[in-house]
Amino acid sequence: MGKSITIHINDKPYKVDPGQTIMQAADKLGFHIPRLCYHPKLSIEGACRVCIVEVEGMKNYVASCSYPVNDGMKIRTNTPELRRARRDIVELILDNHPLDCHICDRNGNCELQRLSYSMGIKARHFEGERKNYDEDLSSQAVVRNPNKCILCGRCVRICSEIQHVHNLSQAYRGFRTVVMPAYNMPFSESVCTTCGQCINVCPTAAFVEKSYTQELFERLNDPGLVKVVQFAPSVRAAIGEAFGLEPGHNMEGQLVAALRKLGFDYIFDTQFAADLTIMEEASEFLERIQNKGKLPMITSCSSAWMKCMEQFYPDLIDNVSTCKSPMSMNGAMIKSYFAEKIQVDPKKILSVAVMCCTAKKYEADRPELMFDGLRGVDIVVTTRETAWMIKSAGIDFLNIEPEKTDAPLGLSSGAGAIFGTTGGVMEAAIRTAYELYTGETLVDIELENIRGLQGIKEAAIQMDGQELRVAVAHGLGNACGLLDLVRMDPGRYQFVEIMGCPGGCIGGGGQPYAGANSIPLDEEVLQKRAKALYDLDRGKTIRRSHDNPDIQKLYREFLQRPLSATSHKYLHTHYQAKLPRGIIPDRAIY
Amino acid sequence: MSEITQEKMDQIKAYIDRVKQQPYPTSYLIAVLHYVQGLFGYVPREVMDFVAQEMNLPTAHIWGVATFYHYFNLKPIGKHVISVCMGTACYVKGAHDVLEAIKRELQIQVGQTSEDRLFTLQEARCLGACGIAPVIMIDGKIHGELTAKSVVELIHRYRKAARGKTA
Ligand code: SF4
Ligand code: SF4
Ligand code: SF4
Ligand code: FES
Ligand code: FES
């Protein structure tokens, strides 16, 4: 970084580093310039012009998100003329917008609402033409409503630049511009991986999850059903945010209590099934090593990754672990082992999963996962939907007395908890694989090399004189980068962990929306959620999956041993190449 | 013209292979689509898929480009392409009535192709023949000083000619 320069903001001088934009410099100095299309993780689009500022000597206002600071620059961020110009820009956006906030999914949680409020817009001066497109309800997970789209382009950029799925583009032009997949295909037929990251970054309700809350409320009232629910590790680490808490609070006990109040009969923990996944996955890995099977083995628990792999990397299908995800393993155990225990016909069980993820809605629907003609999971609701249900049912979430999960699918080790964050599956698997392989207990169980938010992480572990090389990637874009390495040099690693969302499940497409003081996918927020899970791990006496007594019992009573015929029937799956085939460009083209 | 044949696909592949020798191959996307339209009269979806694979470009990106430019037809076009000038001179002299008459006669909107696949209707900006406004262009041939009535007669003539040939 060069010598610092002086800029003036609103008539006061400040020393700042050169080589940054006006917005970046202003942010650090505590001036929050309004913005819409800008996102720090994405390329600069410069489309909305909400971020304009006045620069002395310039004829026109400049877009601060893309304009660099210069020595001696005199910037004004809040003059009356500028405020008016900015307000006009937002009014023009609202002009074509269906102003039906009170019946909108984002009501009370909408960036456009907040922006309009902070602009002080009190009346509608322009009455523009409205858009009138059909909603795309074809996908199991993602709903696209172009009528609410303000063409900021954030979804297009996250899908291309962060996820490398390139499902979206802005098609047509002018007023007729619409964000859509190629050929205006229904989402269900597109390469969309259902990761939900477009939902996370969209400032409006133009992308939302397919909601199942009404159906769930209905079925919770059906006296003929045994209602069973499980919840993912990352849900407890984030749901507090939907109730106004700072990120990083573990709300496990409150969540269990709230789910009981909602009417569930049994509350199980997906973390238990994460331990189960580790038993199967670590055994599968060792079997591949011993029998010279296909390596590197690639993890399979991320649903968006499953679809991504089948479309973009069909050549790697044999490398992917056949283990179902923890959610689907738990679903299978609920409708077999547990159903037997309580002597209920599995068809009379309503199996619900509360997930940080939108792609789990897609996963639950995959025919490949069925057993005995049954789906393991009947309904998936996201963290966001669950928070809404709790509020809507009038449950005082923050003051509720914490409760515990139920047996026999509720107890988990620390390894199960860290499943929710990037590197966690690998760390958990190594804790168990090491012991299965060497017969000794791994002492140093916290693998710092594969923790944290770096895109691709590597580590080498010594196992009985053998070096085990592992790699971890989170976000499908990083995954593509790592898998391209694997394609080029298959011997480079023996074990690879992929999670489809930035940060892993903690950054899933179903997590609470960014509030007024944060931005979607903020790294600090992700780190705090991850910390909640690592703390949970550290606080447990049982930190290795194979030490979980309820897991041992499950094998004793039902599954016999990892990779047994019963395990294969309920806990393993298969994949197949899918169309349309996705295309990963050689280099960034946007 | 519009059928997709192996021969045409081979030609496209050869064209793309040449483009790939250039410094920034992906910047030739518009040229490639242009070439495709030259072969088929429009840009078929199957061919966009093919171009995506061959050029290693996401299909959504190709779709974005193809829809952005009015120039590209995304559906098969008719035997005759009618472009109605909506430039200022023509507009003042009644281009709107001419356009409405054509729409009524062919039962289609701008951008569409008639049921019998004979006509595709487009709008154009000034065709450089303001002196004889309002004008339309059919397959590159200018017809001027039209009225709602005379343009229908003109269409009838094209229809008759087409029928004569097929009969
Ligand atoms: S997207 Fe936001 S501004 Fe638009 S209707 Fe919904 S809540 Fe209102
Ligand atoms: S859900 Fe994910 S893959 Fe699908 S369009 Fe959105 S960002 Fe792209
Ligand atoms: S769908 Fe949402 S994120 Fe995408 S361009 Fe529209 S408003 Fe922006
Ligand atoms: S935020 Fe700067 S132009 Fe949109
Ligand atoms: S305006 Fe129609 S030819 Fe010039």
PDB file of N, CA and C and ligand atoms in Angstrom, chain A residues 36-37 45 97 106 131 144-146 148-158 168 170 179 198-199 201-207, ligand 3:
ATOM      1  N   LEU A  36     -27.034  -0.322  -3.099  1.00  0.00           N
ATOM      2  CA  LEU A  36     -27.964  -1.399  -3.399  1.00  0.00           C
ATOM      3  C   LEU A  36     -27.292  -2.526  -4.183  1.00  0.00           C
ATOM      4  N   CYS A  37     -26.686  -2.204  -5.313  1.00  0.00           N
ATOM      5  CA  CYS A  37     -26.137  -3.294  -6.133  1.00  0.00           C
ATOM      6  C   CYS A  37     -24.769  -3.749  -5.631  1.00  0.00           C
ATOM      7  N   GLU A  45     -20.899  -3.702 -10.039  1.00  0.00           N
ATOM      8  CA  GLU A  45     -21.807  -3.610 -11.173  1.00  0.00           C
ATOM      9  C   GLU A  45     -22.073  -2.143 -11.532  1.00  0.00           C
ATOM     10  N   HIS A  97     -42.362  -1.044  -8.868  1.00  0.00           N
ATOM     11  CA  HIS A  97     -42.372  -2.120  -7.869  1.00  0.00           C
ATOM     12  C   HIS A  97     -43.784  -2.356  -7.364  1.00  0.00           C
ATOM     13  N   ARG A 106     -40.812 -10.791   2.309  1.00  0.00           N
ATOM     14  CA  ARG A 106     -39.715 -10.044   2.927  1.00  0.00           C
ATOM     15  C   ARG A 106     -40.214  -8.927   3.837  1.00  0.00           C
ATOM     16  N   LYS A 131     -44.466  -4.605 -13.636  1.00  0.00           N
ATOM     17  CA  LYS A 131     -44.116  -5.839 -14.327  1.00  0.00           C
ATOM     18  C   LYS A 131     -45.190  -6.878 -14.043  1.00  0.00           C
ATOM     19  N   ARG A 144     -38.769 -17.908  -7.881  1.00  0.00           N
ATOM     20  CA  ARG A 144     -38.315 -16.689  -8.557  1.00  0.00           C
ATOM     21  C   ARG A 144     -39.539 -15.852  -8.907  1.00  0.00           C
ATOM     22  N   ASN A 145     -39.533 -14.608  -8.462  1.00  0.00           N
ATOM     23  CA  ASN A 145     -40.650 -13.707  -8.748  1.00  0.00           C
ATOM     24  C   ASN A 145     -40.121 -12.422  -9.388  1.00  0.00           C
ATOM     25  N   PRO A 146     -40.050 -12.387 -10.713  1.00  0.00           N
ATOM     26  CA  PRO A 146     -39.432 -11.252 -11.401  1.00  0.00           C
ATOM     27  C   PRO A 146     -40.153  -9.932 -11.127  1.00  0.00           C
ATOM     28  N   LYS A 148     -40.797  -8.614  -8.402  1.00  0.00           N
ATOM     29  CA  LYS A 148     -40.184  -7.913  -7.266  1.00  0.00           C
ATOM     30  C   LYS A 148     -38.725  -7.568  -7.531  1.00  0.00           C
ATOM     31  N   CYS A 149     -38.246  -7.910  -8.714  1.00  0.00           N
ATOM     32  CA  CYS A 149     -36.819  -7.743  -8.993  1.00  0.00           C
ATOM     33  C   CYS A 149     -36.511  -6.303  -9.357  1.00  0.00           C
ATOM     34  N   ILE A 150     -35.445  -5.765  -8.771  1.00  0.00           N
ATOM     35  CA  ILE A 150     -35.047  -4.393  -9.087  1.00  0.00           C
ATOM     36  C   ILE A 150     -33.750  -4.379  -9.891  1.00  0.00           C
ATOM     37  N   LEU A 151     -33.365  -5.510 -10.413  1.00  0.00           N
ATOM     38  CA  LEU A 151     -32.247  -5.620 -11.358  1.00  0.00           C
ATOM     39  C   LEU A 151     -30.919  -5.129 -10.800  1.00  0.00           C
ATOM     40  N   CYS A 152     -30.670  -5.418  -9.532  1.00  0.00           N
ATOM     41  CA  CYS A 152     -29.385  -5.037  -8.958  1.00  0.00           C
ATOM     42  C   CYS A 152     -28.287  -5.985  -9.428  1.00  0.00           C
ATOM     43  N   GLY A 153     -28.657  -7.186  -9.880  1.00  0.00           N
ATOM     44  CA  GLY A 153     -27.677  -8.123 -10.418  1.00  0.00           C
ATOM     45  C   GLY A 153     -26.897  -8.909  -9.375  1.00  0.00           C
ATOM     46  N   ARG A 154     -27.244  -8.764  -8.104  1.00  0.00           N
ATOM     47  CA  ARG A 154     -26.452  -9.483  -7.087  1.00  0.00           C
ATOM     48  C   ARG A 154     -26.602 -10.992  -7.218  1.00  0.00           C
ATOM     49  N   CYS A 155     -27.801 -11.461  -7.544  1.00  0.00           N
ATOM     50  CA  CYS A 155     -28.019 -12.907  -7.677  1.00  0.00           C
ATOM     51  C   CYS A 155     -27.207 -13.475  -8.835  1.00  0.00           C
ATOM     52  N   VAL A 156     -27.199 -12.742  -9.945  1.00  0.00           N
ATOM     53  CA  VAL A 156     -26.462 -13.209 -11.117  1.00  0.00           C
ATOM     54  C   VAL A 156     -24.988 -13.340 -10.752  1.00  0.00           C
ATOM     55  N   ARG A 157     -24.499 -12.336 -10.024  1.00  0.00           N
ATOM     56  CA  ARG A 157     -23.070 -12.358  -9.686  1.00  0.00           C
ATOM     57  C   ARG A 157     -22.741 -13.425  -8.648  1.00  0.00           C
ATOM     58  N   ILE A 158     -23.578 -13.611  -7.651  1.00  0.00           N
ATOM     59  CA  ILE A 158     -23.205 -14.633  -6.661  1.00  0.00           C
ATOM     60  C   ILE A 158     -23.271 -16.019  -7.298  1.00  0.00           C
ATOM     61  N   LEU A 168     -27.835 -18.006 -13.907  1.00  0.00           N
ATOM     62  CA  LEU A 168     -28.672 -16.839 -14.163  1.00  0.00           C
ATOM     63  C   LEU A 168     -28.002 -15.840 -15.102  1.00  0.00           C
ATOM     64  N   GLN A 170     -29.116 -11.717 -16.932  1.00  0.00           N
ATOM     65  CA  GLN A 170     -30.145 -10.716 -17.166  1.00  0.00           C
ATOM     66  C   GLN A 170     -30.464 -10.798 -18.647  1.00  0.00           C
ATOM     67  N   VAL A 179     -34.206 -11.341 -14.840  1.00  0.00           N
ATOM     68  CA  VAL A 179     -33.213 -12.318 -14.408  1.00  0.00           C
ATOM     69  C   VAL A 179     -33.804 -13.706 -14.587  1.00  0.00           C
ATOM     70  N   CYS A 198     -28.647 -17.036  -3.955  1.00  0.00           N
ATOM     71  CA  CYS A 198     -29.315 -15.892  -4.581  1.00  0.00           C
ATOM     72  C   CYS A 198     -30.384 -15.331  -3.640  1.00  0.00           C
ATOM     73  N   ILE A 199     -31.007 -16.219  -2.877  1.00  0.00           N
ATOM     74  CA  ILE A 199     -32.009 -15.768  -1.904  1.00  0.00           C
ATOM     75  C   ILE A 199     -31.319 -14.934  -0.824  1.00  0.00           C
ATOM     76  N   VAL A 201     -28.644 -13.108  -0.986  1.00  0.00           N
ATOM     77  CA  VAL A 201     -28.155 -11.775  -1.382  1.00  0.00           C
ATOM     78  C   VAL A 201     -29.224 -10.888  -1.990  1.00  0.00           C
ATOM     79  N   CYS A 202     -30.345 -11.444  -2.378  1.00  0.00           N
ATOM     80  CA  CYS A 202     -31.368 -10.608  -3.019  1.00  0.00           C
ATOM     81  C   CYS A 202     -31.899  -9.585  -2.015  1.00  0.00           C
ATOM     82  N   PRO A 203     -31.944  -8.314  -2.402  1.00  0.00           N
ATOM     83  CA  PRO A 203     -32.435  -7.306  -1.457  1.00  0.00           C
ATOM     84  C   PRO A 203     -33.956  -7.307  -1.311  1.00  0.00           C
ATOM     85  N   THR A 204     -34.643  -8.002  -2.204  1.00  0.00           N
ATOM     86  CA  THR A 204     -36.103  -8.007  -2.172  1.00  0.00           C
ATOM     87  C   THR A 204     -36.623  -9.442  -2.148  1.00  0.00           C
ATOM     88  N   ALA A 205     -37.881  -9.600  -2.430  1.00  0.00           N
ATOM     89  CA  ALA A 205     -38.493 -10.933  -2.440  1.00  0.00           C
ATOM     90  C   ALA A 205     -38.505 -11.536  -3.836  1.00  0.00           C
ATOM     91  N   ALA A 206     -37.575 -11.110  -4.689  1.00  0.00           N
ATOM     92  CA  ALA A 206     -37.545 -11.658  -6.047  1.00  0.00           C
ATOM     93  C   ALA A 206     -37.038 -13.098  -6.050  1.00  0.00           C
ATOM     94  N   PHE A 207     -36.240 -13.448  -5.050  1.00  0.00           N
ATOM     95  CA  PHE A 207     -35.878 -14.844  -4.817  1.00  0.00           C
ATOM     96  C   PHE A 207     -36.216 -15.184  -3.374  1.00  0.00           C
TER      97      PHE A 207
HETATM   98  S1  SF4 C   3     -33.533 -11.109  -8.259  1.00  0.00           S
HETATM   99 FE1  SF4 C   3     -32.920  -9.930  -6.439  1.00  0.00          FE
HETATM  100  S2  SF4 C   3     -30.679 -10.033  -6.437  1.00  0.00           S
HETATM  101 FE2  SF4 C   3     -31.356 -10.634  -8.466  1.00  0.00          FE
HETATM  102  S3  SF4 C   3     -31.280  -8.749  -9.680  1.00  0.00           S
HETATM  103 FE3  SF4 C   3     -33.382  -8.973  -8.902  1.00  0.00          FE
HETATM  104  S4  SF4 C   3     -33.414  -7.794  -6.996  1.00  0.00           S
HETATM  105 FE4  SF4 C   3     -31.252  -8.135  -7.512  1.00  0.00          FE
END
